[in-house]
Short mmCIF file of C-alpha atoms in Angstrom, two decimals:
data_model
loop_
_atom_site.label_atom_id
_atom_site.label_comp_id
_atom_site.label_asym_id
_atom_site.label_seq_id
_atom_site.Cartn_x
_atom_site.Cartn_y
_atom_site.Cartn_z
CA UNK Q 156 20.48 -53.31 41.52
CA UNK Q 157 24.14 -53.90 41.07
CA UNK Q 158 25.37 -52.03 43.68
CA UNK Q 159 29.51 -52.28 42.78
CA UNK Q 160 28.77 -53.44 38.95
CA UNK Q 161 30.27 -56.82 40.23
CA UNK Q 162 30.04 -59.97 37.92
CA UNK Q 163 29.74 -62.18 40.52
CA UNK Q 164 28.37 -62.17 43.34
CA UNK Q 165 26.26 -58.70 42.86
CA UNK Q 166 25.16 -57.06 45.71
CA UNK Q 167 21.50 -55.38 45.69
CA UNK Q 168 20.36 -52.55 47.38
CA UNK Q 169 18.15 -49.22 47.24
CA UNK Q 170 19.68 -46.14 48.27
CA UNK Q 171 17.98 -42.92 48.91
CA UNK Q 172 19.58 -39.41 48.11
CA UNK Q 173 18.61 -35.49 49.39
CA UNK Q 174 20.52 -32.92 48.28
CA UNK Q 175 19.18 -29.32 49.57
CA UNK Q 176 20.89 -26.40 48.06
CA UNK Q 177 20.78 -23.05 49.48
CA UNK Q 178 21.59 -19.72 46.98
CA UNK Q 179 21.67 -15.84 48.15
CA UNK Q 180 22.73 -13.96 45.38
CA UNK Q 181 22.19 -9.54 45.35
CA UNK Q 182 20.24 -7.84 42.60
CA UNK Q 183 22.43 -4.18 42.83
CA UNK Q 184 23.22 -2.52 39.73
CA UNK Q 185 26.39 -2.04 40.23
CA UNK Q 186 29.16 -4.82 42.59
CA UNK Q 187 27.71 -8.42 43.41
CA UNK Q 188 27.25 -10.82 46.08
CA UNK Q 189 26.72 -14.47 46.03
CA UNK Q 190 26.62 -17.33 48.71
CA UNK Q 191 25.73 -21.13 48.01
CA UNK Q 192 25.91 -24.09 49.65
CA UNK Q 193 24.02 -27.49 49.80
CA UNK Q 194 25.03 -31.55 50.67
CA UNK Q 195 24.17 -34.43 49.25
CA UNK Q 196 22.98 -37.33 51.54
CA UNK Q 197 23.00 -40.94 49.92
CA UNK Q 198 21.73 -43.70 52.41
CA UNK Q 199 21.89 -47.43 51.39
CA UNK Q 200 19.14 -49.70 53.12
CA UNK Q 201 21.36 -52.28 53.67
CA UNK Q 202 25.03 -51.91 52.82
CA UNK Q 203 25.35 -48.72 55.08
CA UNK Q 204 29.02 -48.94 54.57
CA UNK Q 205 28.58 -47.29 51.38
CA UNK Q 206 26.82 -44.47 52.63
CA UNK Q 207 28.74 -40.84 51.80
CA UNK Q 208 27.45 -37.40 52.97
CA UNK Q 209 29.10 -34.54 50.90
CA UNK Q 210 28.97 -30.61 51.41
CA UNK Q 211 30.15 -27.07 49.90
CA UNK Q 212 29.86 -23.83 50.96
CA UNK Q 213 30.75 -20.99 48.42
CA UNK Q 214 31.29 -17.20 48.26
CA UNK Q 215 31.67 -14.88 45.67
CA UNK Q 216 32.30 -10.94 45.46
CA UNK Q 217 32.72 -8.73 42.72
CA UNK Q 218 33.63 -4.71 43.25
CA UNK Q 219 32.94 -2.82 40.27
CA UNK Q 220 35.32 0.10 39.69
CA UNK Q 221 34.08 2.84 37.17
CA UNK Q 222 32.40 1.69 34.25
CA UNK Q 223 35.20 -0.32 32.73
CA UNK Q 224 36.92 -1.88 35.53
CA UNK Q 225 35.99 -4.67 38.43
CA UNK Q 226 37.62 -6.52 40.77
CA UNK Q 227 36.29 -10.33 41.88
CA UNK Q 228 37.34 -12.65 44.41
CA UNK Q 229 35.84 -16.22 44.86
CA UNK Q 230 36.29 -18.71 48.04
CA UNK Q 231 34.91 -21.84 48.54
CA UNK Q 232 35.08 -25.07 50.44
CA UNK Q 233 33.62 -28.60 49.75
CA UNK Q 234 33.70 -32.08 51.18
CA UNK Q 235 33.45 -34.51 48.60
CA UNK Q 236 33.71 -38.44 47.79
CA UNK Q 237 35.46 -39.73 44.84
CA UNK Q 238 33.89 -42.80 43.55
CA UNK Q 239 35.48 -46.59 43.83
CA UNK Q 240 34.62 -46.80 40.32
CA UNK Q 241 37.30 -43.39 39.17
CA UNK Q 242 39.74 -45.02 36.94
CA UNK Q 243 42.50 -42.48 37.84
CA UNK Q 244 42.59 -43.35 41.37
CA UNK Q 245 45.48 -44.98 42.26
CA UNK Q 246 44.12 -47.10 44.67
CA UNK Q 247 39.92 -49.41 44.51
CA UNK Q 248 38.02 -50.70 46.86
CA UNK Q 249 35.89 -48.18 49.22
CA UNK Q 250 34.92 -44.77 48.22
CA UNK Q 251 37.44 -42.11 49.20
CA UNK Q 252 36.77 -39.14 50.98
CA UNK Q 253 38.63 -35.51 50.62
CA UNK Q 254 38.33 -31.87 51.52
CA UNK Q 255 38.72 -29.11 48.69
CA UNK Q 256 39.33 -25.72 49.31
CA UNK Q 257 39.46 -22.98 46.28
CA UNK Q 258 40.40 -19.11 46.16
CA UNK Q 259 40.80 -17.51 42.95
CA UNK Q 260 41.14 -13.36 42.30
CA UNK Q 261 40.70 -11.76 38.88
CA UNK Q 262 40.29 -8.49 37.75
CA UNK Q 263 39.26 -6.89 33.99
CA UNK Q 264 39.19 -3.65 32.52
CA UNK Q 265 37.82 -2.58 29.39
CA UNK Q 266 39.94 -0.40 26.89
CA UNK Q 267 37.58 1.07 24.72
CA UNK Q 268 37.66 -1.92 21.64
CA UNK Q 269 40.50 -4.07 23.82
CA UNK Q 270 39.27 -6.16 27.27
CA UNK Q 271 41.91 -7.48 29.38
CA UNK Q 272 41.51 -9.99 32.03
CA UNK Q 273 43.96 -11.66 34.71
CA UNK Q 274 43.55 -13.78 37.25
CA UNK Q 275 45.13 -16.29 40.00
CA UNK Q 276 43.52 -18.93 41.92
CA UNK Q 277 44.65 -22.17 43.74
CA UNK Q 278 42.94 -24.88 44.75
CA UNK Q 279 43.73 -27.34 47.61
CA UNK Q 280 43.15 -31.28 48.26
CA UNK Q 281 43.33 -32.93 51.70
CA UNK Q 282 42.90 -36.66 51.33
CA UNK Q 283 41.24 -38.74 53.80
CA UNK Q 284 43.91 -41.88 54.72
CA UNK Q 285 45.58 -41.04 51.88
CA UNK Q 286 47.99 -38.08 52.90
CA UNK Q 287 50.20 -38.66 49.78
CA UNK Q 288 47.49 -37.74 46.88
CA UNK Q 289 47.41 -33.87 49.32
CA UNK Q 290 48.09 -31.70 46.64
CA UNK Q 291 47.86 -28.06 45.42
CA UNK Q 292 47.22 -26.21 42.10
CA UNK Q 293 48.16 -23.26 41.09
CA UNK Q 294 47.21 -21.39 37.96
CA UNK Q 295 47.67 -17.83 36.82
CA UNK Q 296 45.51 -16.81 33.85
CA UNK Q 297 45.86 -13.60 31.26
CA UNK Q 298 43.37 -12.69 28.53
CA UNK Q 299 43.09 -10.28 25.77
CA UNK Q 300 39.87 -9.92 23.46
CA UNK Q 301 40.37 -7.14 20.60
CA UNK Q 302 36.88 -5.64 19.35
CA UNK Q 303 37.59 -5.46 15.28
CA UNK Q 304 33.80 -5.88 14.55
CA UNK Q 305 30.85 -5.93 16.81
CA UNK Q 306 30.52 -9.76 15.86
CA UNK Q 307 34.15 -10.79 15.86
CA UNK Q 308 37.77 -10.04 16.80
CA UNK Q 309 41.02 -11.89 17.72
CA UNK Q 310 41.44 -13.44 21.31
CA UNK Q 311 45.29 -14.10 23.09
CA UNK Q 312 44.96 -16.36 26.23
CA UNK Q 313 48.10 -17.52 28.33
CA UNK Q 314 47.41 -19.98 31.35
CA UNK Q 315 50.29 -21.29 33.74
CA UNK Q 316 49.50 -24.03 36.36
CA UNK Q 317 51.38 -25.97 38.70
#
């Protein structure tokens, strides 16, 4: 078909994509364990200039303290392609490839009708031949669900990110 949605001029081509995925994930009653991570292959038959390969691998723990209380932490990394066709890019033409790397803690604890939750992550982007869009976010998160009824209650949420 159309492979860049060109008016004139089109360029046809077939492409061909695997994308394995890989999960462990525990079954204990009590903490938790996860691992994931997969790729995505896309091969053109012709225009092999489009071709992008993309990865992640990601981890997550969780510690469960008492009853009430548990601590998580989650890390993952990714390699990933953001389309020519992404309107906020600042730049066209080819695809543009980046690295991603995430951490992020929380912890929650549960006061009898009251849950509170906090958390911090940050997130990282490394841009292929285009140092200047590097960036990092930051966010810290709070939360605060109060139990009135089984079936509703008020919720206070405060998020910061830079």
């Amino acid at each position: 078909d159309n492979l860049r949605a060109e008016e004139v001029n089109p360029i046809e081509d077939v492409f061909y994509a695997v994308a394995p995925t890989a999960r462990l994930q525990s079954g204990w009653s009590r903490h938790a364990l996860v691992i994931e991570g997969g790729a995505r292959f896309l091969s053109h038959q012709d225009t092999s200039n489009e071709d992008v390969d993309t990865n992640f691998l990601r981890g997550t723990g969780r510690i469960d303290i008492g009853s009430r209380s548990n601590v998580s932490l989650t890390a993952g990394i990714a390699h990933e392609v953001e389309p020519r066709t992404n309107p906020d890019a600042p730049t066209s033409g080819d695809p543009v490839e980046y690295d991603r790397t995430d951490l992020a803690v929380s912890a929650s604890h549960q006061f009898n009708r009251l849950h509170v939750t906090g958390s911090f992550g940050t997130r990282q982007f490394e841009y292929d031949n285009q140092a200047f869009r590097d960036n990092e976010q930051t966010s810290i998160r709070g939360r605060v669900d109060a139990e009135l009824t089984p079936r509703a209650g008020p919720v206070l949420e405060a998020t910061t990110d830079e």
